[in-house]
CSV table of C-alpha atoms in Angstrom, one decimal:
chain,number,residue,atom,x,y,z
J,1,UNK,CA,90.1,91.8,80.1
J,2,UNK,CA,94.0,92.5,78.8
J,3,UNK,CA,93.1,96.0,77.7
J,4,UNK,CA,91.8,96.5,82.0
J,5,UNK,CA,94.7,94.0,83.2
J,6,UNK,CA,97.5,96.7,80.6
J,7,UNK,CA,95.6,99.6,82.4
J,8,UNK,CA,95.6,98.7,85.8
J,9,UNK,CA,99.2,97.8,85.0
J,10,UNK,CA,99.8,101.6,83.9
J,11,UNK,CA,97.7,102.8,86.6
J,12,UNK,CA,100.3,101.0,89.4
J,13,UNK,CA,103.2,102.2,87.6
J,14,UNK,CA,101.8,105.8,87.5
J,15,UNK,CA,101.4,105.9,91.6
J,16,UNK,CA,104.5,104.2,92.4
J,17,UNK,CA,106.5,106.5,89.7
J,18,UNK,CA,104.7,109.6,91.7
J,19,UNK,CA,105.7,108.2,95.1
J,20,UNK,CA,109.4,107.6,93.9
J,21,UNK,CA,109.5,111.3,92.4
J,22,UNK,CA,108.0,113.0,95.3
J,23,UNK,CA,111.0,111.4,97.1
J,24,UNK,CA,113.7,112.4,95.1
J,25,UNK,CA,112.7,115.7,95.5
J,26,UNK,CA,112.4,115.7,98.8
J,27,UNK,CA,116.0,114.4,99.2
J,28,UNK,CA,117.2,117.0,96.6
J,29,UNK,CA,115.7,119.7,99.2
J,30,UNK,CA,117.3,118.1,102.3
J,31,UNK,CA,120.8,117.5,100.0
J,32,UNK,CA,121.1,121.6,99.6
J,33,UNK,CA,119.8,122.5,103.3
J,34,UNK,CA,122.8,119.5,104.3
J,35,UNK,CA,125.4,121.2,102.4
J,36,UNK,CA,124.9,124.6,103.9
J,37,UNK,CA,125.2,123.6,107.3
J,38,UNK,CA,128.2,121.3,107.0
J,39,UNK,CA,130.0,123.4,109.5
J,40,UNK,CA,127.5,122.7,112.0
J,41,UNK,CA,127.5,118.8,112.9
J,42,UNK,CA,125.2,119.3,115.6
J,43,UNK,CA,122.6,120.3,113.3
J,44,UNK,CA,122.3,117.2,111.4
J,45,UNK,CA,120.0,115.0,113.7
J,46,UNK,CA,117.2,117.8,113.1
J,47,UNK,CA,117.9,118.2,109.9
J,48,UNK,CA,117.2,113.9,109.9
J,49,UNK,CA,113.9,114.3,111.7
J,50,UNK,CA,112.5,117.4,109.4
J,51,UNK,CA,112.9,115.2,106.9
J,52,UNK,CA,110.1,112.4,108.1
J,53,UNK,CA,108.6,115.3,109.8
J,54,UNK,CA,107.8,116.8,106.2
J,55,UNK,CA,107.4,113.5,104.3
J,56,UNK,CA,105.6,110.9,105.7
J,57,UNK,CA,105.9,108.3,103.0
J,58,UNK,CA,109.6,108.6,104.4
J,59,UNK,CA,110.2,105.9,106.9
J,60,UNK,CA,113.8,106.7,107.4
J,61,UNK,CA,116.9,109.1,106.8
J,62,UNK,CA,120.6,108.4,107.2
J,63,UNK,CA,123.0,111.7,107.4
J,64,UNK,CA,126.6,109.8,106.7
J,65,UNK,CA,130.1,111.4,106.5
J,66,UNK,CA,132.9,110.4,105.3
J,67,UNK,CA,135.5,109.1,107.8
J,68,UNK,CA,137.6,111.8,110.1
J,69,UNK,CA,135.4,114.5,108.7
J,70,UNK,CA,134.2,115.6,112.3
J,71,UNK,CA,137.1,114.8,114.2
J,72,UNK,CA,135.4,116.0,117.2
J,73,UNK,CA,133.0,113.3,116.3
J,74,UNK,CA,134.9,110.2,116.4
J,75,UNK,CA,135.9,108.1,113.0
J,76,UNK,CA,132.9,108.1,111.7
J,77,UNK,CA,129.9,110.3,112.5
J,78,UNK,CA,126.1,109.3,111.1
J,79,UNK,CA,122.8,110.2,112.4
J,80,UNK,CA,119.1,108.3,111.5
J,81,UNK,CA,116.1,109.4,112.4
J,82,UNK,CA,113.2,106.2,111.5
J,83,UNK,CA,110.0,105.9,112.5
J,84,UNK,CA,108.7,103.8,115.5
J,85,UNK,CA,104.8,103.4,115.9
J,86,UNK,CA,103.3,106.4,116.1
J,87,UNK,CA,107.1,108.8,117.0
J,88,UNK,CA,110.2,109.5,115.3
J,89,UNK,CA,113.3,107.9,116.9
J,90,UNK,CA,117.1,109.1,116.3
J,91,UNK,CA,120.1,107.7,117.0
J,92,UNK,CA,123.9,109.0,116.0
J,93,UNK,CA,125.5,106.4,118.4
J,94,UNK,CA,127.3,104.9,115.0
J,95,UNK,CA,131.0,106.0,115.8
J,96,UNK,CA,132.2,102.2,115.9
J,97,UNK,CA,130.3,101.1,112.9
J,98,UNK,CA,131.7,100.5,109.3
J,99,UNK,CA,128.7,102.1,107.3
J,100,UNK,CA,131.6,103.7,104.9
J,101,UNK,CA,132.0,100.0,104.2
J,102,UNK,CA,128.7,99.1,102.9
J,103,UNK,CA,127.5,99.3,99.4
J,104,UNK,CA,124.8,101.9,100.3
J,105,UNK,CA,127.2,104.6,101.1
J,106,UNK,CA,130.6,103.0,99.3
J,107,UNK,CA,128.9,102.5,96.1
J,108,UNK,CA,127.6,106.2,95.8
J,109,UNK,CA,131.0,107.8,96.9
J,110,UNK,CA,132.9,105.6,94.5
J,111,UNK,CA,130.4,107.0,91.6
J,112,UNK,CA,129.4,110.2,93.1
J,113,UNK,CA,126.1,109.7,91.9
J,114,UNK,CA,122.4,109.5,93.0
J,115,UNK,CA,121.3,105.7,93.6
J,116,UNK,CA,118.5,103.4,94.2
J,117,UNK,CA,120.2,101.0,96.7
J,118,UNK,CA,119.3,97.2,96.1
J,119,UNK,CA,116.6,96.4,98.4
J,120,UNK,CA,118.5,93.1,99.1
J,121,UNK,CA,121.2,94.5,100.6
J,122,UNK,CA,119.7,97.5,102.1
J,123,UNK,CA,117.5,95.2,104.3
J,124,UNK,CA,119.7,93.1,106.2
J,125,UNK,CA,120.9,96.3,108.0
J,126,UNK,CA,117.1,96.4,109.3
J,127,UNK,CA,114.5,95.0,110.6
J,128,UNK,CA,112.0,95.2,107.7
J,129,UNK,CA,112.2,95.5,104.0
J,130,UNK,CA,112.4,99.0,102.2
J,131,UNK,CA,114.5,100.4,99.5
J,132,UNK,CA,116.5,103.2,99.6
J,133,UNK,CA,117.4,106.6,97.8
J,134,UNK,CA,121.3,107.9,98.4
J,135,UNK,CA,122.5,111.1,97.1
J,136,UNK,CA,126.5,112.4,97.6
J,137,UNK,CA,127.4,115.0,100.0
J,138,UNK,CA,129.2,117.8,98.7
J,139,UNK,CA,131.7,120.3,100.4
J,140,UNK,CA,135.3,120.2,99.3
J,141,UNK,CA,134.8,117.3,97.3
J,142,UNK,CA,132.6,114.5,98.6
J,143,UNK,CA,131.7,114.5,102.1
J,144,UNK,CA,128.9,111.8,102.6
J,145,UNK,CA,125.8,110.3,102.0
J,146,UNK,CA,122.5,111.2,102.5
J,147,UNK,CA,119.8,108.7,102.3
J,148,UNK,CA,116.3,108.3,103.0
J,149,UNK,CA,114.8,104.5,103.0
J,150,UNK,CA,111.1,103.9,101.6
J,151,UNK,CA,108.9,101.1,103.1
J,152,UNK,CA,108.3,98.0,100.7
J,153,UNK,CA,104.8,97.0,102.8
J,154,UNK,CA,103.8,100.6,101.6
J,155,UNK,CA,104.4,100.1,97.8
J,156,UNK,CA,103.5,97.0,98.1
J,157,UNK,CA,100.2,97.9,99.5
J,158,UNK,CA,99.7,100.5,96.9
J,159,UNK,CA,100.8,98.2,93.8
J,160,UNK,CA,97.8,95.6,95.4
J,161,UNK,CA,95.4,97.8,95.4
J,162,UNK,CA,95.8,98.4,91.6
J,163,UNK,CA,94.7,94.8,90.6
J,164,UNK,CA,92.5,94.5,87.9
J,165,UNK,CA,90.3,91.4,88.9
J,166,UNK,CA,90.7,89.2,92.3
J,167,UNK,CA,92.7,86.7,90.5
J,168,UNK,CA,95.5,88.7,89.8
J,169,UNK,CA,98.3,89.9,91.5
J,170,UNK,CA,101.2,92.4,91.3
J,171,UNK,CA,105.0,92.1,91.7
J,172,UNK,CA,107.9,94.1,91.5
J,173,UNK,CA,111.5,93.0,90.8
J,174,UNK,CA,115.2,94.8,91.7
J,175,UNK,CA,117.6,95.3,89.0
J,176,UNK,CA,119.3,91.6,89.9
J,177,UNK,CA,115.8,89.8,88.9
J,178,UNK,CA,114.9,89.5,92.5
J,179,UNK,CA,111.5,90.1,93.6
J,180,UNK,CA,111.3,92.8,96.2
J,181,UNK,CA,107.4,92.9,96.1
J,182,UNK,CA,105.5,89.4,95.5
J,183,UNK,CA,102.4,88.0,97.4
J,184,UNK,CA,104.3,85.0,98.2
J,185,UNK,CA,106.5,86.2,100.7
J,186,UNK,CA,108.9,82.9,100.0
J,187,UNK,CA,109.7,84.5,96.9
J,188,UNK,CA,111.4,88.0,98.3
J,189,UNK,CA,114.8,86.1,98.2
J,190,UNK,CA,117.6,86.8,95.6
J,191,UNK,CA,117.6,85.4,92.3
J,192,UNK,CA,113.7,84.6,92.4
J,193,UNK,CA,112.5,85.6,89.2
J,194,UNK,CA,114.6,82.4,88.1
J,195,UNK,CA,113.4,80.5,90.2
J,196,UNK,CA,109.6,81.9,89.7
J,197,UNK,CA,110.4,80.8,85.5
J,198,UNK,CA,111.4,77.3,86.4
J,199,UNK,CA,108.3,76.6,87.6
J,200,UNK,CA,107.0,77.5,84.2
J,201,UNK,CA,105.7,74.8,82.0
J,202,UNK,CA,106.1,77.2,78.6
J,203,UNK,CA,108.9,77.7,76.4
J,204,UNK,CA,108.8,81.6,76.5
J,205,UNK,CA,110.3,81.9,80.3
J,206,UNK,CA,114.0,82.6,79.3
J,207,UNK,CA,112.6,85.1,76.9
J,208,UNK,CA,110.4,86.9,79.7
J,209,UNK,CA,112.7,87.5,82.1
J,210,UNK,CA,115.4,89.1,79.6
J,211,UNK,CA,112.7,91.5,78.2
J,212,UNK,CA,111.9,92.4,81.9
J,213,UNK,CA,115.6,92.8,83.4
J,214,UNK,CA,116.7,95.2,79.7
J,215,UNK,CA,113.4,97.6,81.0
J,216,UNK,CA,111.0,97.0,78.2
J,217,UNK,CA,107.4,96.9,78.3
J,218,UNK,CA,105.0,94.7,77.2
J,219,UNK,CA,103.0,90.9,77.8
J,220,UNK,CA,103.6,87.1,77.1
J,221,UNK,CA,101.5,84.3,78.3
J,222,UNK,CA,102.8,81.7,80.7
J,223,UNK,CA,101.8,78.6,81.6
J,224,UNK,CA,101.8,77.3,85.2
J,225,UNK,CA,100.1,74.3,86.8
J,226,UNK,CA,98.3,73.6,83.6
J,227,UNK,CA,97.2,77.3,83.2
J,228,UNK,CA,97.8,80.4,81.0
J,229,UNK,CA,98.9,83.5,83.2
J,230,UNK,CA,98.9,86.8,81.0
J,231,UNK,CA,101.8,88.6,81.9
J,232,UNK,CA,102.1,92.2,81.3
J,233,UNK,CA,105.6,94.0,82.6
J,234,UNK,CA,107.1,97.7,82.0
J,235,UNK,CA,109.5,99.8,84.4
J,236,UNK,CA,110.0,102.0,86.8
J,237,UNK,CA,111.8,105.1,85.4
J,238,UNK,CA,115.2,105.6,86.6
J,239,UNK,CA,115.7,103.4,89.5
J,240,UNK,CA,116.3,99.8,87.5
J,241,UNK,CA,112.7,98.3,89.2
């Protein structure tokens, strides 16, 4: 049963790992075709819809400049494309917003680096929980942000269907030790992995958790309501999940 439990645990991690470089990829794509057209503003909301159009495990895309880089454009000039039923909706009525203010887009000018945005922040800008992949924009220096955003119902479907035996069930924490996927929906709150160990009635909790949050792989037994839970845990590459 814990030889099934470690595969089916490999098995999820396998998918989501494929889903999450399929993405990256995708936005790597986009980020070059971006960066050539940067002297044509206008051509940004199409280039936001090709990119669900051509990826539909994409839910949404952000195209975000730096302030006063159209000036033609107002301030600030963003476009999103997100999907909406069965269409693709876009909006780049944003010229009033702060978006430059948000960790999303701040955090990956500040480092110029590629991100996974924490879902916890990410989500209180919409109405339903994903997470998020930003890349810089580059022209004479950095420019913007691109970012596409990655339903959380979708993974978390995915992750479910990998469960080993009925009893079991799969989660999936953000680099703060908050769960982002858990089938107690009480639980997608920040710092919930400590609250999750509290609960525990074994001595091993502290030590779980710190294994998880430093990326390491491997299983512990816990005990809750006066029964052992195997726990088996590993990463996600590169993202901090």
């Amino acid at each position: 049963a814990k030889e099934k439990a470690r595969a089916a645990l490999g098995t999820a991690t396998l998918v989501i790992d494929n889903e999450l470089t399929k993405v990256k990829t995708a936005v790597r794509n986009m980020q070059w075709m971006i960066e050539q057209r940067l002297d044509d503003p206008d051509a940004m909301m199409g280039l936001s819809r090709q990119m669900l159009e051509t990826n539909p495990s994409i839910d949404g895309c952000n195209i975000a400049f730096c302030p006063d880089y159209y000036p033609q454009k107002g301030r600030n000039f963003m476009v999103f494309s997100h999907r909406e039923k069965n269409r693709i909706v876009g909006n780049d009525n944003y010229a009033d917003t702060n978006y430059d203010e948000q960790s999303w887009f701040a955090n990956v000018v500040r480092t110029d680096s590629a991100q996974w945005a924490d879902p916890m922040e990410v989500s209180q800008y919409v109405d339903h929980s994903i997470i998020s992949y930003t890349v810089p924009l580059h022209g004479d220096g950095i420019v913007g942000v691109l970012s596409v955003d990655l339903s959380l119902d979708s993974l978390s479907n995915t992750i479910q269907a990998n469960r080993p035996f009925p009893s079991a069930y799969c989660s999936m924490l953000d680099q703060n030790g908050s769960f982002i996927i858990h089938r107690n929906a009480a639980m997608l709150a920040p710092g919930s992995l400590k609250e999750q160990i509290s609960k525990s009635q074994s001595d091993n909790g502290q030590q779980l958790a710190e294994a998880m949050m430093r990326g390491e792989s491997g299983s512990m037994v816990m005990r809750f309501f006066d029964m052992d839970f195997y726990v088996f845990y590993c990463p996600f590459k590169d993202t901090g999940y």
